[in-house]
């Protein structure tokens, strides 16, 4: 790799972190967009979660295509283009997605919006593949982690502000708009939003392209072969498509049409027969949909376990997948991203329940902002470990920084006109997170076990209670998830040697979890109710705890000193 330097290139770094902001801004804003679209287009919970499906599946498809092209050519495509040019391409692609969103909004087509979001996220996939190594390149490699953490902090700021801006764009004002009124709202401000976002993408691309202070960032090292891994991932992708197609087509099937006809009959009939038939048919169709969605989940789990078992017998052709810590880490990252997104994306529907306050979609914004803000709280605190500070200063900042971040979230929402008094006592959950940080001692295995347990307990409490306690518990999922990306990532790539970069690419692909798990929770919600559907994150946190225990054993057997591994915070 060339163009490496020891002095930090601050103009290039400041330009780069704008890109990190975009990722968080759009991703967290989806949590407000989802309940809006559910009411505007009259969708069920699964259909509304297709926003996450389109957005996060694009990350997977983008990373997979880059990997396939790289293994065929023998060169990393992003490294061949250069990190600078790759980010420019990614920004322009996202601008194209913003244009597609504008067209879709103008013609009021939900599928068109999904396509637009898919294209935006496809550009993000290219940007993210280039941005993290590029941040390391812009200065002394020893301080590369701190630059990545800075980007992660700005990304989290975007996740806090995104719901507020998108909420304003959707509802026009911060006054309460009932869900029944949403279908009659004009979408012109959404057009203005994506015009603005698209122009910002183009502006950022121009800054990168024309700035002479931003290095090209080429990486011409040969890419390690992994033909068996490539074949397995392609087959998994085809099977995932086969699992989702029957679910999509079921909404236009003869059975779905019969259900719609029965609904009309039930409205005018006093006979209990049609109502009973409607209930049975609807339940049967929902179970069939759930069967296929669980099949999609099984494709990922079985596919990765197959890779693990096959590579264990014969490692040739599997590349980085011959390492058990990576394969189990891929599954852990898939689960982590999935539950992180699912908790936030289903939150809007949860808050509509009477026992959760009977909130309208226009009233959920501060809760969504606090959930994703929890990610910011954790990442700001986690970033402290990247700096060369004394133990006492680190401990002091670990207490102070989360409180400052919490105050920022409260302040930003209050300035936006929301009454945040209901969330003041959420500081208790932040205090629990601070204690978790202090006893984790920057060790990734211990960190994952402690924060995984924090998330698991929070979800169980949320399931067993209602009202403010349950809301705080589900919001605490953001605090629990905040440091998991860095911990899982650092553990998964330990000991990979020359396969480290390839292993990193495989891990980025597992952002796919954000596209698979939220729709599964959405469909489960259609069957057993939104509150009970939060059993999904309980299972997810349980696996993350298991991964931490298993990976410690694998790394110890490989002779890796666990005490020397430090978690790198930041997404």
Coordinates of C-alpha atoms in Angstrom, one line a residue:
X1 CA 0.0 0.0 0.0
X2 CA 1.4 3.4 -0.8
X3 CA 0.7 7.0 0.1
X4 CA 1.0 6.1 3.8
X5 CA 2.1 8.9 6.1
X6 CA 2.9 9.6 9.8
X7 CA 1.3 13.1 10.1
X8 CA -2.5 13.0 10.2
X9 CA -4.1 14.5 7.0
X10 CA -6.8 16.5 8.8
X11 CA -8.5 18.1 5.7
X12 CA -8.9 14.6 4.2
X13 CA -10.0 13.1 7.5
X14 CA -12.7 15.8 8.1
X15 CA -14.0 15.3 4.6
X16 CA -14.1 11.5 5.2
X17 CA -16.0 11.7 8.5
X18 CA -18.9 13.4 6.6
X19 CA -19.4 10.0 4.9
X20 CA -19.6 8.3 8.3
X21 CA -22.4 10.8 9.2
X22 CA -24.4 9.9 6.1
X23 CA -24.5 6.2 7.1
X24 CA -25.9 6.8 10.5
X25 CA -28.3 9.5 9.4
X26 CA -30.1 7.4 6.8
X27 CA -29.9 4.1 8.7
X28 CA -31.4 5.4 12.0
X29 CA -34.0 7.5 10.0
X30 CA -35.4 4.3 8.6
X31 CA -36.8 3.5 12.1
X32 CA -39.1 6.5 11.7
X33 CA -39.7 5.9 8.0
X34 CA -41.0 2.4 8.8
X35 CA -44.1 3.2 10.9
X36 CA -44.9 6.1 8.5
X37 CA -44.9 3.8 5.5
X38 CA -46.9 1.2 7.3
X39 CA -49.7 3.7 7.8
X40 CA -49.3 5.6 4.6
X41 CA -49.3 2.5 2.3
X42 CA -51.5 0.3 4.6
X43 CA -48.9 -2.4 5.2
X44 CA -48.6 -5.2 7.7
X45 CA -45.5 -5.2 10.0
X46 CA -43.5 -7.6 7.8
X47 CA -44.1 -5.4 4.7
X48 CA -43.0 -2.3 6.6
X49 CA -39.8 -4.1 7.6
X50 CA -38.8 -4.5 4.0
X51 CA -37.3 -1.0 4.3
X52 CA -34.6 -2.7 6.4
X53 CA -34.5 -5.7 4.0
X54 CA -33.8 -3.4 1.1
X55 CA -31.3 -1.2 2.9
X56 CA -29.1 -3.9 4.7
X57 CA -29.3 -6.5 1.9
X58 CA -27.7 -3.9 -0.3
X59 CA -24.7 -3.9 2.0
X60 CA -24.4 -7.6 1.6
X61 CA -24.8 -7.6 -2.2
X62 CA -22.3 -4.8 -2.6
X63 CA -19.6 -6.5 -0.5
X64 CA -20.3 -9.9 -2.1
X65 CA -19.9 -8.4 -5.6
X66 CA -16.7 -6.7 -4.7
X67 CA -15.4 -10.0 -3.3
X68 CA -16.4 -12.0 -6.4
X69 CA -14.7 -9.6 -8.8
X70 CA -11.7 -9.5 -6.6
X71 CA -11.2 -13.2 -6.4
X72 CA -11.7 -13.6 -10.2
X73 CA -9.2 -10.8 -11.0
X74 CA -6.9 -11.6 -8.1
X75 CA -6.9 -7.9 -7.1
X76 CA -9.0 -6.1 -4.5
X77 CA -11.2 -3.9 -6.7
X78 CA -11.5 -1.1 -4.1
X79 CA -7.7 -1.1 -3.7
X80 CA -7.2 -1.1 -7.4
X81 CA -9.5 1.9 -7.9
X82 CA -8.0 3.6 -4.8
X83 CA -9.9 4.4 -1.7
X84 CA -10.4 8.0 -2.8
X85 CA -12.0 7.1 -6.1
X86 CA -14.0 4.2 -4.6
X87 CA -15.6 6.6 -2.1
X88 CA -16.4 9.1 -4.9
X89 CA -18.0 6.2 -6.9
X90 CA -20.0 5.2 -3.8
X91 CA -21.2 8.7 -3.1
X92 CA -22.4 9.1 -6.7
X93 CA -24.2 5.8 -6.6
X94 CA -25.9 6.9 -3.4
X95 CA -26.9 10.1 -5.2
X96 CA -28.5 8.0 -7.9
X97 CA -30.4 6.2 -5.2
X98 CA -31.6 9.5 -3.8
X99 CA -32.9 10.4 -7.3
X100 CA -34.7 7.0 -7.5
X101 CA -36.3 7.8 -4.1
X102 CA -37.5 11.1 -5.4
X103 CA -39.1 9.5 -8.4
X104 CA -40.7 6.8 -6.3
X105 CA -42.1 9.4 -3.8
X106 CA -43.5 11.5 -6.7
X107 CA -45.5 8.5 -8.1
X108 CA -46.3 7.1 -4.6
X109 CA -44.9 3.6 -5.2
X110 CA -43.6 1.8 -2.1
X111 CA -41.6 -0.7 -4.1
X112 CA -39.9 2.2 -5.9
X113 CA -38.9 3.6 -2.5
X114 CA -37.4 0.2 -1.6
X115 CA -35.4 0.2 -4.8
X116 CA -34.2 3.8 -4.1
X117 CA -33.0 2.8 -0.6
X118 CA -31.3 -0.3 -2.0
X119 CA -29.3 1.8 -4.4
X120 CA -28.4 4.4 -1.7
X121 CA -27.2 1.5 0.6
X122 CA -25.3 -0.1 -2.3
X123 CA -23.3 3.1 -2.6
X124 CA -22.8 3.0 1.2
X125 CA -21.4 -0.5 0.9
X126 CA -18.7 0.7 -1.5
X127 CA -18.0 3.7 0.7
X128 CA -17.8 1.7 3.9
X129 CA -15.5 -0.9 2.3
X130 CA -13.0 1.9 1.4
X131 CA -13.6 4.4 4.3
X132 CA -12.3 2.3 7.3
X133 CA -8.9 1.4 5.8
X134 CA -8.7 4.9 4.3
X135 CA -9.0 6.4 7.8
X136 CA -6.1 4.3 8.9
X137 CA -4.1 5.5 5.8
X138 CA -4.5 9.2 6.6
X139 CA -1.9 9.2 9.3
X140 CA 0.3 7.2 11.6
X141 CA -0.9 3.5 11.5
X142 CA -0.5 3.4 15.3
X143 CA -3.2 6.0 15.7
X144 CA -5.4 4.6 12.9
X145 CA -7.9 3.1 15.5
X146 CA -8.6 6.6 16.9
X147 CA -9.4 8.0 13.5
X148 CA -11.8 5.0 12.8
X149 CA -13.3 5.7 16.3
X150 CA -13.8 9.4 15.4
X151 CA -15.7 8.3 12.3
X152 CA -17.7 5.9 14.5
X153 CA -18.6 8.8 16.9
X154 CA -19.7 11.0 14.0
X155 CA -21.7 8.0 12.6
X156 CA -23.5 7.7 15.9
X157 CA -24.2 11.5 15.9
X158 CA -25.9 10.9 12.6
X159 CA -28.0 8.1 14.1
X160 CA -29.2 10.5 16.8
X161 CA -30.1 13.4 14.5
X162 CA -31.4 11.3 11.5
X163 CA -34.7 10.3 13.2
X164 CA -35.4 14.0 14.0
X165 CA -34.8 15.3 10.5
X166 CA -36.6 12.5 8.8
X167 CA -39.4 12.8 11.3
X168 CA -39.8 16.5 10.4
X169 CA -39.7 15.7 6.7
X170 CA -42.4 13.1 7.1
X171 CA -44.8 14.8 9.5
X172 CA -44.1 18.5 8.6
X173 CA -44.1 19.7 12.2
X174 CA -43.4 18.3 15.6
X175 CA -47.0 18.4 16.5
X176 CA -48.9 15.2 16.9
X177 CA -50.2 13.7 13.7
X178 CA -52.6 10.8 14.1
X179 CA -51.9 7.5 12.2
X180 CA -55.2 7.8 10.5
X181 CA -54.1 11.2 9.1
X182 CA -50.8 9.9 7.7
X183 CA -52.3 8.6 4.5
X184 CA -53.5 12.1 3.6
X185 CA -50.1 13.8 4.3
X186 CA -48.3 15.3 1.3
X187 CA -44.9 13.8 0.7
X188 CA -43.3 16.9 -0.8
X189 CA -41.0 17.4 2.2
X190 CA -39.6 13.8 1.6
X191 CA -38.8 15.0 -1.9
X192 CA -37.0 18.0 -0.5
X193 CA -35.2 15.8 2.0
X194 CA -33.8 13.5 -0.7
X195 CA -33.0 16.4 -3.0
X196 CA -30.9 17.8 -0.2
X197 CA -29.4 14.4 0.6
X198 CA -28.6 13.8 -3.0
X199 CA -27.0 17.2 -3.4
X200 CA -24.9 16.5 -0.3
X201 CA -23.7 13.2 -1.8
X202 CA -22.7 15.0 -5.0
X203 CA -21.0 17.8 -3.0
X204 CA -19.0 15.3 -0.9
X205 CA -18.0 13.4 -4.0
X206 CA -16.8 16.7 -5.5
X207 CA -14.8 17.5 -2.4
X208 CA -13.1 14.2 -2.5
X209 CA -12.5 14.2 -6.3
X210 CA -11.1 17.7 -6.5
X211 CA -9.2 17.9 -3.3
X212 CA -5.4 17.6 -3.8
X213 CA -4.9 17.0 -0.1
X214 CA -6.9 13.7 -0.2
X215 CA -4.5 10.9 -1.3
X216 CA -5.5 8.3 -3.9
X217 CA -5.0 5.4 -1.4
X218 CA -4.2 2.5 -3.7
X219 CA -3.7 -1.0 -2.4
X220 CA -2.3 -3.3 -5.1
X221 CA -1.6 -6.4 -2.9
X222 CA -2.9 -9.6 -4.4
X223 CA -6.2 -11.0 -3.0
X224 CA -6.1 -14.4 -1.4
X225 CA -8.0 -17.1 -3.3
X226 CA -11.1 -18.6 -1.7
X227 CA -13.0 -20.4 -4.4
X228 CA -15.0 -22.6 -2.0
X229 CA -16.0 -19.7 0.1
X230 CA -17.1 -17.8 -3.0
X231 CA -19.2 -20.7 -4.2
X232 CA -20.8 -21.2 -0.8
X233 CA -21.7 -17.5 -0.6
X234 CA -23.2 -17.4 -4.1
X235 CA -25.3 -20.5 -3.3
X236 CA -26.5 -19.0 0.0
X237 CA -27.5 -15.8 -1.9
X238 CA -29.5 -17.8 -4.5
X239 CA -31.2 -19.8 -1.7
X240 CA -32.1 -16.6 0.2
X241 CA -33.7 -15.3 -2.9
X242 CA -35.7 -18.5 -3.3
X243 CA -36.9 -18.3 0.4
X244 CA -38.1 -14.7 0.1
X245 CA -39.8 -14.9 -3.3
X246 CA -42.7 -17.1 -2.0
X247 CA -43.3 -14.6 0.8
X248 CA -43.4 -11.7 -1.6
X249 CA -45.7 -13.4 -4.1
X250 CA -48.0 -14.6 -1.4
X251 CA -49.4 -11.1 -1.0
X252 CA -50.8 -11.3 -4.6
X253 CA -51.8 -15.0 -4.4
X254 CA -55.3 -16.5 -4.7
X255 CA -55.3 -17.2 -1.0
X256 CA -54.5 -13.5 -0.2
X257 CA -57.3 -12.4 -2.6
X258 CA -59.7 -14.7 -0.9
X259 CA -58.8 -13.2 2.5
X260 CA -59.5 -9.7 1.2
X261 CA -62.9 -10.8 -0.1
X262 CA -63.7 -12.4 3.2
X263 CA -62.8 -9.2 5.0
X264 CA -65.5 -7.4 3.0
X265 CA -68.0 -10.1 3.7
X266 CA -67.3 -10.0 7.5
X267 CA -67.9 -6.2 7.5
X268 CA -71.5 -6.7 6.4
X269 CA -72.3 -10.2 7.7
X270 CA -73.7 -11.0 11.1
X271 CA -72.9 -14.7 10.6
X272 CA -69.9 -15.9 12.6
X273 CA -68.9 -18.4 9.8
X274 CA -67.1 -16.0 7.5
X275 CA -65.2 -14.4 10.4
X276 CA -64.0 -17.9 11.6
X277 CA -63.0 -18.8 8.0
X278 CA -61.1 -15.5 7.7
X279 CA -59.2 -16.1 10.9
X280 CA -58.2 -19.6 9.9
X281 CA -57.1 -18.6 6.3
X282 CA -55.2 -15.6 7.6
X283 CA -53.4 -17.7 10.3
X284 CA -52.6 -20.4 7.7
X285 CA -51.1 -17.9 5.2
X286 CA -49.1 -16.2 7.9
X287 CA -47.6 -19.5 9.1
X288 CA -46.6 -20.3 5.5
X289 CA -44.9 -17.0 5.2
X290 CA -43.1 -17.5 8.5
X291 CA -42.0 -21.0 7.3
X292 CA -40.2 -19.4 4.3
X293 CA -38.7 -16.6 6.4
X294 CA -37.3 -19.1 8.9
X295 CA -35.9 -21.0 5.9
X296 CA -34.0 -17.8 4.9
X297 CA -32.5 -17.7 8.4
X298 CA -31.6 -21.3 8.2
X299 CA -29.8 -20.8 4.9
X300 CA -27.4 -18.4 6.6
X301 CA -26.9 -20.4 9.8
X302 CA -26.5 -23.8 8.0
X303 CA -24.4 -22.2 5.2
X304 CA -21.9 -20.8 7.7
X305 CA -21.8 -24.0 9.8
X306 CA -21.3 -26.0 6.6
X307 CA -18.3 -23.7 5.7
X308 CA -17.0 -24.2 9.2
X309 CA -17.3 -28.0 9.1
X310 CA -15.9 -28.4 5.5
X311 CA -13.0 -26.1 6.2
X312 CA -12.1 -28.0 9.3
X313 CA -11.8 -31.2 7.2
X314 CA -10.0 -29.6 4.3
X315 CA -9.0 -25.9 4.6
X316 CA -7.9 -25.6 0.9
X317 CA -10.0 -23.2 -1.1
X318 CA -11.8 -21.7 1.9
X319 CA -9.5 -18.7 2.5
X320 CA -10.3 -16.9 5.7
X321 CA -13.2 -19.2 6.3
X322 CA -10.9 -21.9 7.5
X323 CA -10.6 -20.1 10.8
X324 CA -13.4 -21.1 13.2
X325 CA -13.3 -17.7 15.0
X326 CA -14.1 -15.9 11.7
X327 CA -17.0 -18.2 10.7
X328 CA -18.6 -18.1 14.1
X329 CA -17.8 -14.3 14.2
X330 CA -19.6 -13.9 10.9
X331 CA -22.7 -15.5 12.4
X332 CA -22.3 -13.3 15.5
X333 CA -22.1 -10.2 13.5
X334 CA -25.1 -11.3 11.4
X335 CA -27.1 -11.7 14.6
X336 CA -25.8 -8.6 16.3
X337 CA -26.7 -6.3 13.3
X338 CA -30.0 -8.1 12.9
X339 CA -31.1 -7.6 16.5
X340 CA -29.7 -4.0 16.7
X341 CA -31.8 -3.0 13.7
X342 CA -34.9 -5.1 14.7
X343 CA -35.2 -3.6 18.1
X344 CA -35.2 -0.1 16.7
X345 CA -37.3 -0.7 13.6
X346 CA -40.1 -2.5 15.5
X347 CA -40.1 0.1 18.3
X348 CA -42.6 2.4 16.6
X349 CA -45.2 -0.4 16.3
X350 CA -44.6 -1.4 20.0
X351 CA -45.3 2.1 21.2
X352 CA -48.7 2.1 19.5
X353 CA -49.9 -0.4 22.1
X354 CA -52.2 0.9 24.9
X355 CA -49.9 -0.5 27.6
X356 CA -47.0 1.4 25.9
X357 CA -48.7 4.7 25.7
X358 CA -50.8 4.4 22.6
X359 CA -48.4 6.8 20.7
X360 CA -48.9 7.9 17.2
X361 CA -46.1 7.4 14.6
X362 CA -45.4 11.2 14.8
X363 CA -44.7 10.9 18.5
X364 CA -42.1 8.1 18.5
X365 CA -39.2 10.2 17.1
X366 CA -37.6 11.0 20.5
X367 CA -37.7 7.3 21.5
X368 CA -36.1 6.2 18.3
X369 CA -33.5 9.0 18.7
X370 CA -32.8 7.8 22.2
X371 CA -32.4 4.2 21.1
X372 CA -29.9 5.0 18.3
X373 CA -28.4 7.6 20.6
X374 CA -27.6 4.8 23.0
X375 CA -25.3 3.6 20.3
X376 CA -23.6 7.0 20.4
X377 CA -23.3 6.8 24.2
X378 CA -21.6 3.5 24.0
X379 CA -19.3 4.3 21.1
X380 CA -18.2 7.6 22.5
X381 CA -17.3 5.8 25.8
X382 CA -15.7 2.9 23.9
X383 CA -13.5 5.3 21.9
X384 CA -11.7 6.4 25.1
X385 CA -9.6 3.2 25.0
X386 CA -8.1 4.3 21.7
X387 CA -6.2 7.2 23.4
X388 CA -3.1 6.9 25.4
X389 CA -4.4 8.0 28.8
X390 CA -3.7 7.0 32.3
X391 CA -5.9 4.4 34.0
X392 CA -7.5 7.0 36.3
X393 CA -8.3 9.4 33.4
X394 CA -9.8 6.6 31.4
X395 CA -12.1 5.6 34.3
X396 CA -13.1 9.2 34.9
X397 CA -13.9 9.8 31.2
X398 CA -15.8 6.5 31.1
X399 CA -18.1 8.0 33.6
X400 CA -18.3 11.5 32.2
X401 CA -18.5 10.9 28.5
X402 CA -21.7 8.8 28.5
X403 CA -23.4 11.4 30.7
X404 CA -22.4 14.1 28.2
X405 CA -23.6 12.0 25.3
X406 CA -27.0 11.4 27.1
X407 CA -27.3 15.2 27.7
X408 CA -26.6 15.8 24.0
X409 CA -29.5 13.4 23.0
X410 CA -31.9 15.0 25.5
X411 CA -30.8 18.5 24.4
X412 CA -31.1 17.9 20.7
X413 CA -34.6 16.5 21.0
X414 CA -35.7 19.3 23.4
X415 CA -34.5 21.9 20.9
X416 CA -36.6 20.1 18.3
X417 CA -39.7 20.7 20.4
X418 CA -40.2 17.3 22.1
X419 CA -41.0 16.8 25.8
X420 CA -38.2 14.7 27.0
X421 CA -39.3 14.5 30.7
X422 CA -40.5 10.9 30.2
X423 CA -36.9 9.9 29.3
X424 CA -35.0 11.7 32.1
X425 CA -34.9 8.6 34.3
X426 CA -33.4 6.6 31.4
X427 CA -30.1 7.9 32.9
X428 CA -30.4 4.9 35.2
X429 CA -29.8 2.6 32.2
X430 CA -26.9 4.7 31.1
X431 CA -25.4 4.3 34.7
X432 CA -25.7 0.5 34.3
X433 CA -23.9 0.7 31.0
X434 CA -21.1 2.8 32.7
X435 CA -20.7 0.1 35.3
X436 CA -20.6 -2.5 32.5
X437 CA -17.8 -0.6 30.9
X438 CA -15.8 -0.3 34.1
X439 CA -15.9 -4.0 34.8
X440 CA -15.3 -5.0 31.2
X441 CA -11.7 -3.6 31.4
X442 CA -11.4 -3.2 27.6
X443 CA -11.2 -7.0 27.1
X444 CA -13.4 -8.0 24.2
X445 CA -14.5 -11.4 25.4
X446 CA -15.4 -10.1 28.8
X447 CA -17.1 -7.1 27.2
X448 CA -19.2 -9.2 24.9
X449 CA -20.3 -11.5 27.8
X450 CA -21.2 -8.5 30.1
X451 CA -22.9 -6.4 27.4
X452 CA -24.6 -9.5 25.9
X453 CA -26.0 -10.3 29.4
X454 CA -27.0 -6.7 29.8
X455 CA -29.0 -6.9 26.5
X456 CA -30.4 -10.3 27.3
X457 CA -31.7 -9.2 30.8
X458 CA -33.1 -6.0 29.4
X459 CA -35.1 -7.8 26.7
X460 CA -36.4 -10.4 29.2
X461 CA -37.5 -7.5 31.5
X462 CA -39.1 -5.8 28.6
X463 CA -41.0 -8.9 27.6
X464 CA -42.3 -9.5 31.2
X465 CA -43.3 -5.9 31.9
X466 CA -45.1 -3.0 30.1
X467 CA -45.2 0.8 30.3
X468 CA -42.1 2.9 31.2
X469 CA -40.0 0.0 32.6
X470 CA -40.5 -2.1 29.4
X471 CA -39.8 0.9 27.2
X472 CA -36.6 1.7 29.0
X473 CA -35.6 -2.0 28.8
X474 CA -36.1 -2.2 25.1
X475 CA -34.3 1.2 24.6
X476 CA -31.4 -0.3 26.7
X477 CA -30.8 -2.7 23.8
X478 CA -29.1 0.2 22.0
X479 CA -26.7 0.6 25.0
X480 CA -26.0 -3.1 25.0
X481 CA -25.4 -3.3 21.2
X482 CA -23.2 -0.1 21.1
X483 CA -19.8 -1.8 21.5
X484 CA -20.5 -5.2 19.9
X485 CA -19.3 -4.4 16.4
X486 CA -15.8 -3.6 17.6
X487 CA -15.6 -6.5 20.0
X488 CA -16.9 -9.1 17.6
X489 CA -14.8 -7.8 14.7
X490 CA -11.5 -7.7 16.7
X491 CA -12.1 -11.3 18.0
X492 CA -13.1 -12.7 14.6
X493 CA -10.0 -11.5 12.8
X494 CA -7.5 -12.5 15.4
X495 CA -4.8 -14.9 14.1
X496 CA -5.9 -14.6 10.4
X497 CA -2.5 -13.3 9.2
X498 CA -2.5 -12.7 5.5
X499 CA -6.3 -13.5 5.4
X500 CA -7.2 -10.6 7.7
X501 CA -8.4 -8.2 4.9
X502 CA -10.4 -11.0 3.3
X503 CA -11.9 -11.9 6.7
X504 CA -12.8 -8.3 7.2
X505 CA -14.7 -8.3 3.9
X506 CA -16.6 -11.4 5.0
X507 CA -17.6 -9.8 8.2
X508 CA -18.9 -6.6 6.4
X509 CA -21.1 -8.9 4.3
X510 CA -22.8 -10.0 7.5
X511 CA -24.5 -6.6 7.8
X512 CA -27.0 -8.8 5.9
X513 CA -28.5 -9.6 9.3
X514 CA -30.1 -6.2 9.3
X515 CA -32.0 -7.2 6.2
X516 CA -33.1 -10.7 7.4
X517 CA -33.9 -10.6 11.1
X518 CA -36.1 -7.4 11.3
X519 CA -38.6 -8.9 8.6
X520 CA -38.6 -12.1 10.6
X521 CA -39.5 -10.2 13.8
X522 CA -42.1 -8.2 11.8
X523 CA -43.8 -11.4 10.5
X524 CA -43.7 -13.0 14.0
X525 CA -45.3 -9.8 15.2
X526 CA -48.1 -10.3 12.7
X527 CA -48.7 -13.7 14.2
X528 CA -48.1 -13.4 18.0
X529 CA -48.1 -9.6 18.5
X530 CA -45.4 -7.0 18.5
X531 CA -44.6 -7.2 22.2
X532 CA -44.1 -11.0 22.2
X533 CA -42.0 -10.7 19.0
X534 CA -39.2 -9.3 21.1
X535 CA -38.2 -12.9 21.9
X536 CA -36.1 -12.6 18.8
X537 CA -33.5 -10.3 20.3
X538 CA -33.4 -12.5 23.4
X539 CA -32.3 -15.4 21.3
X540 CA -29.8 -13.1 19.5
X541 CA -28.1 -11.9 22.7
X542 CA -27.9 -15.4 24.0
X543 CA -25.9 -16.5 20.8
X544 CA -23.6 -13.5 21.2
X545 CA -22.8 -14.6 24.8
X546 CA -22.2 -18.1 23.5
X547 CA -19.9 -16.8 20.7
X548 CA -17.8 -15.0 23.2
X549 CA -17.3 -18.2 25.2
X550 CA -16.5 -20.3 22.2
X551 CA -14.2 -17.9 20.5
X552 CA -12.1 -17.6 23.6
X553 CA -11.5 -21.4 23.6
X554 CA -10.6 -21.4 19.9
X555 CA -8.1 -18.5 20.2
X556 CA -6.5 -20.0 23.3
X557 CA -6.0 -23.3 21.4
X558 CA -4.4 -21.4 18.6
X559 CA -1.9 -20.0 21.1
X560 CA -3.2 -16.4 21.0
X561 CA -2.8 -14.5 24.2
X562 CA -6.3 -13.2 25.2
X563 CA -4.9 -10.6 27.6
X564 CA -3.2 -8.8 24.7
X565 CA -6.3 -8.4 22.6
X566 CA -7.9 -5.0 22.8
X567 CA -11.4 -4.3 21.5
X568 CA -11.7 -1.6 18.9
X569 CA -14.9 0.4 19.4
X570 CA -16.8 2.0 16.5
X571 CA -19.0 0.8 13.6

